[in-house]
Coordinates of C-alpha atoms in Angstrom, one line a residue:
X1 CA 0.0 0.0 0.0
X2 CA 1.4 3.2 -0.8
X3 CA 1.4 6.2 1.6
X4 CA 1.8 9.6 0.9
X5 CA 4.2 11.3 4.3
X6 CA 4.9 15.1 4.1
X7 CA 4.7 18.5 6.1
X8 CA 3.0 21.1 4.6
X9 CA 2.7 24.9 5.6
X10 CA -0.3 26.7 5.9
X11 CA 0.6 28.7 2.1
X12 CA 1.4 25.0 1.0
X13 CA 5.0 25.2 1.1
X14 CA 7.0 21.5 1.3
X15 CA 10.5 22.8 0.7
X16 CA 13.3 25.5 -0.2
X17 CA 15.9 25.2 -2.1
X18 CA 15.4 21.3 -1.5
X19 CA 15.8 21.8 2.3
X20 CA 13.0 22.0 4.9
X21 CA 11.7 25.6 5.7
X22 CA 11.2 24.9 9.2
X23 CA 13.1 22.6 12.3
X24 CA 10.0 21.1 13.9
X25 CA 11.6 18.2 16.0
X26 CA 8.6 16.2 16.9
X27 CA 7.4 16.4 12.9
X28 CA 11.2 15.0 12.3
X29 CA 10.3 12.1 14.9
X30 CA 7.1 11.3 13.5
X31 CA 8.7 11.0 10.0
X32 CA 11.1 8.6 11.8
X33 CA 8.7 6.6 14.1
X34 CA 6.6 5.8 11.0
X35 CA 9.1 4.9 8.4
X36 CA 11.8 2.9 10.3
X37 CA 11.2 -0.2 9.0
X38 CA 9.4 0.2 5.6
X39 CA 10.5 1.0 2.3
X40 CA 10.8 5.0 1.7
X41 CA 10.3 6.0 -2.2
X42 CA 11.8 9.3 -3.0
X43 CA 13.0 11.1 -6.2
X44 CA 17.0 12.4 -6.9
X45 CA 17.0 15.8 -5.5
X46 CA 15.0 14.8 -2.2
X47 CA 17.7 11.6 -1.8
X48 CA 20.5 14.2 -2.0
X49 CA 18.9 16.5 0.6
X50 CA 19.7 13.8 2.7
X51 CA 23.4 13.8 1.9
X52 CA 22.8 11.2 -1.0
X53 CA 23.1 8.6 1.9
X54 CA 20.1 6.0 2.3
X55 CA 18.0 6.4 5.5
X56 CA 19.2 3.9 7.8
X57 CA 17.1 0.7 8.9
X58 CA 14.5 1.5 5.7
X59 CA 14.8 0.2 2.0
X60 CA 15.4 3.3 0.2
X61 CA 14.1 3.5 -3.5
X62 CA 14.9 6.3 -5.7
X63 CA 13.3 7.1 -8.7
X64 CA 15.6 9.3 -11.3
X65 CA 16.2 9.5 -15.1
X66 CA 19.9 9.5 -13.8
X67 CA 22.1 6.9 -14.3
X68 CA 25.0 7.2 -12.1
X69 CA 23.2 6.5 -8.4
X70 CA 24.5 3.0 -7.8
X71 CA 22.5 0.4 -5.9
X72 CA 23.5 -1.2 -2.5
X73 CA 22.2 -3.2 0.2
X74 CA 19.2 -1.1 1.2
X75 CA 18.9 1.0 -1.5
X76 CA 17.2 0.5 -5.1
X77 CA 17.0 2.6 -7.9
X78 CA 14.2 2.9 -10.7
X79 CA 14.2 4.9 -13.5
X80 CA 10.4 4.5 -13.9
X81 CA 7.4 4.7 -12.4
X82 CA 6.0 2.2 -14.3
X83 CA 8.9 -0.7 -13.4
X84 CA 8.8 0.5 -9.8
X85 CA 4.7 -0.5 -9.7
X86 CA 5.3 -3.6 -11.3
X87 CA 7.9 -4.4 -8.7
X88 CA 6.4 -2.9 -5.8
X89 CA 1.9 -3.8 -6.8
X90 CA 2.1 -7.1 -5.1
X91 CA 3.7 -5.6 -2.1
X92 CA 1.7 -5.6 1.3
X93 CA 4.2 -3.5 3.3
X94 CA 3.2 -0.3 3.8
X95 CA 5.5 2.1 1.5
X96 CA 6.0 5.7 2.3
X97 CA 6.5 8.3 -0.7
X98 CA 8.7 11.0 0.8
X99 CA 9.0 13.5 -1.6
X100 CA 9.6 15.5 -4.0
X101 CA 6.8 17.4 -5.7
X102 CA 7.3 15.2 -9.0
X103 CA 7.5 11.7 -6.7
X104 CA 4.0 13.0 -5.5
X105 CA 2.7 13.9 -8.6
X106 CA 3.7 10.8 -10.8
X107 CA 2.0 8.9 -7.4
X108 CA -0.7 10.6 -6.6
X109 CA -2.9 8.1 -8.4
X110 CA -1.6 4.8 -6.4
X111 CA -1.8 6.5 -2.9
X112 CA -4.0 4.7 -0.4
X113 CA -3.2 6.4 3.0
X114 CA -2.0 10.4 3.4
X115 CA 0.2 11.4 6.3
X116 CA 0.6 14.9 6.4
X117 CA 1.8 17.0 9.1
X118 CA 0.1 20.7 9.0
X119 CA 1.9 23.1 10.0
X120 CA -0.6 26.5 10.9
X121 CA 2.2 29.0 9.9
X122 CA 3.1 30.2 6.8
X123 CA 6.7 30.1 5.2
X124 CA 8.4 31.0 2.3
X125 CA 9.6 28.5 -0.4
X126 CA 10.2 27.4 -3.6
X127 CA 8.0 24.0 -3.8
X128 CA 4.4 23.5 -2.9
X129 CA 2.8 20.6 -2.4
X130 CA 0.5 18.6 -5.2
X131 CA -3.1 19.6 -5.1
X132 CA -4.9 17.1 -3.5
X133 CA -9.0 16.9 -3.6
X134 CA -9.2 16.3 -0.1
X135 CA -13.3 15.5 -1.1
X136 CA -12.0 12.1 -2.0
X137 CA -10.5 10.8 1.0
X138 CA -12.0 10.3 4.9
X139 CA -9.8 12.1 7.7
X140 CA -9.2 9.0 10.1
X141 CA -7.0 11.0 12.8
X142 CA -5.6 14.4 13.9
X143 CA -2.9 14.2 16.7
X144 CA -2.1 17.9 17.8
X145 CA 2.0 18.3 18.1
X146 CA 4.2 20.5 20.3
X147 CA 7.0 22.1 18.3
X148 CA 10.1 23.5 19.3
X149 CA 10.1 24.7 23.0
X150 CA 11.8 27.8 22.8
X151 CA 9.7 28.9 19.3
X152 CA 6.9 26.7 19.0
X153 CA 5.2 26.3 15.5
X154 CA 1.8 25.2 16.0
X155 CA 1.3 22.0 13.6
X156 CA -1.0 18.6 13.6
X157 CA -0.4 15.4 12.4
X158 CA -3.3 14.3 10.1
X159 CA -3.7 10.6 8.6
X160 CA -6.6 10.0 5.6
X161 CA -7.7 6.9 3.6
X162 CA -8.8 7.6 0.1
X163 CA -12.6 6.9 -0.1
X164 CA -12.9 4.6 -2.7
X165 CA -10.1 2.3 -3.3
X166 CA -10.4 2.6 -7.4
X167 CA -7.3 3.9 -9.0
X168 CA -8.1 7.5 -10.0
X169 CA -6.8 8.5 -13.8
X170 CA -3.5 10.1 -14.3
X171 CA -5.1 12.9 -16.2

């Protein structure tokens, strides 16, 4: 099942300049709490925010036209969305699409379960996220988070399933 896992700002803002806009270290704990353990999916540019170093105890799979990422142990690279499906439709883990805006785009279609974390500030930025007709999916939970303690940034941790399990078109 794929999962969409993200933290948006109130303007819709994911990133800058491929980095976060924000430090929000219970949002960075979350991320980790829920991943550890499943397969990650995530496009070039997001893979090198991370230092171009797979995300330890998760299979890492990047998706990228480029050819010169080589594969190891716990990380697997696709150059299509198409071959990644094939390999990945039978799959009954639970895998998390991390980013970037063109991951969530090319996957919008596939994603069963949303995690997104809301951040009730707005910040400046250079990517916003995919528009998402949130009429076609059921909110199943909303945790309220804390945020820094010396600057907190109010945010809540949301979770939806899509509505009706039918593959939408990737129109």
């Amino acid at each position: 099942m794929l999962a969409f896992i993200w933290a948006e700002s109130k303007n819709g803002v994911i990133g800058s300049h491929n980095q976060l806009p924000w430090h929000i270290p219970d949002d960075t704990s979350y991320f980790k709490q829920l991943t550890t353990n499943h397969p990650v999916v995530m496009g070039r540019k997001t893979f090198e925010s991370f230092g171009a170093k797979p995300l330890p105890n998760r299979l890492n799979i990047v998706l990228t036209r480029q050819t010169s990422l080589k594969e190891t142990d716990n990380l697997k690279v696709y150059h299509s969305v198409e071959k990644f499906l094939a390999d990945f439709s039978s799959d009954s883990r639970l895998i998390f699409i991390i980013g970037g805006k063109e991951i969530y785009r090319q996957l919008y279609p596939y994603a069963e379960k949303l995690y997104r974390t809301r951040i009730d500030d707005c910040f400046a930025g250079d990517t916003k996220m995919i528009a998402i007709d949130y009429s076609k999916w059921r909110l199943v939970e909303t945790l309220t988070g804390s945020g820094p303690k010396k600057k907190p940034i109010p945010h809540r941790f949301e979770v939806y399933e899509r509505k009706n399990t039918a593959r939408v078109s990737n129109d």
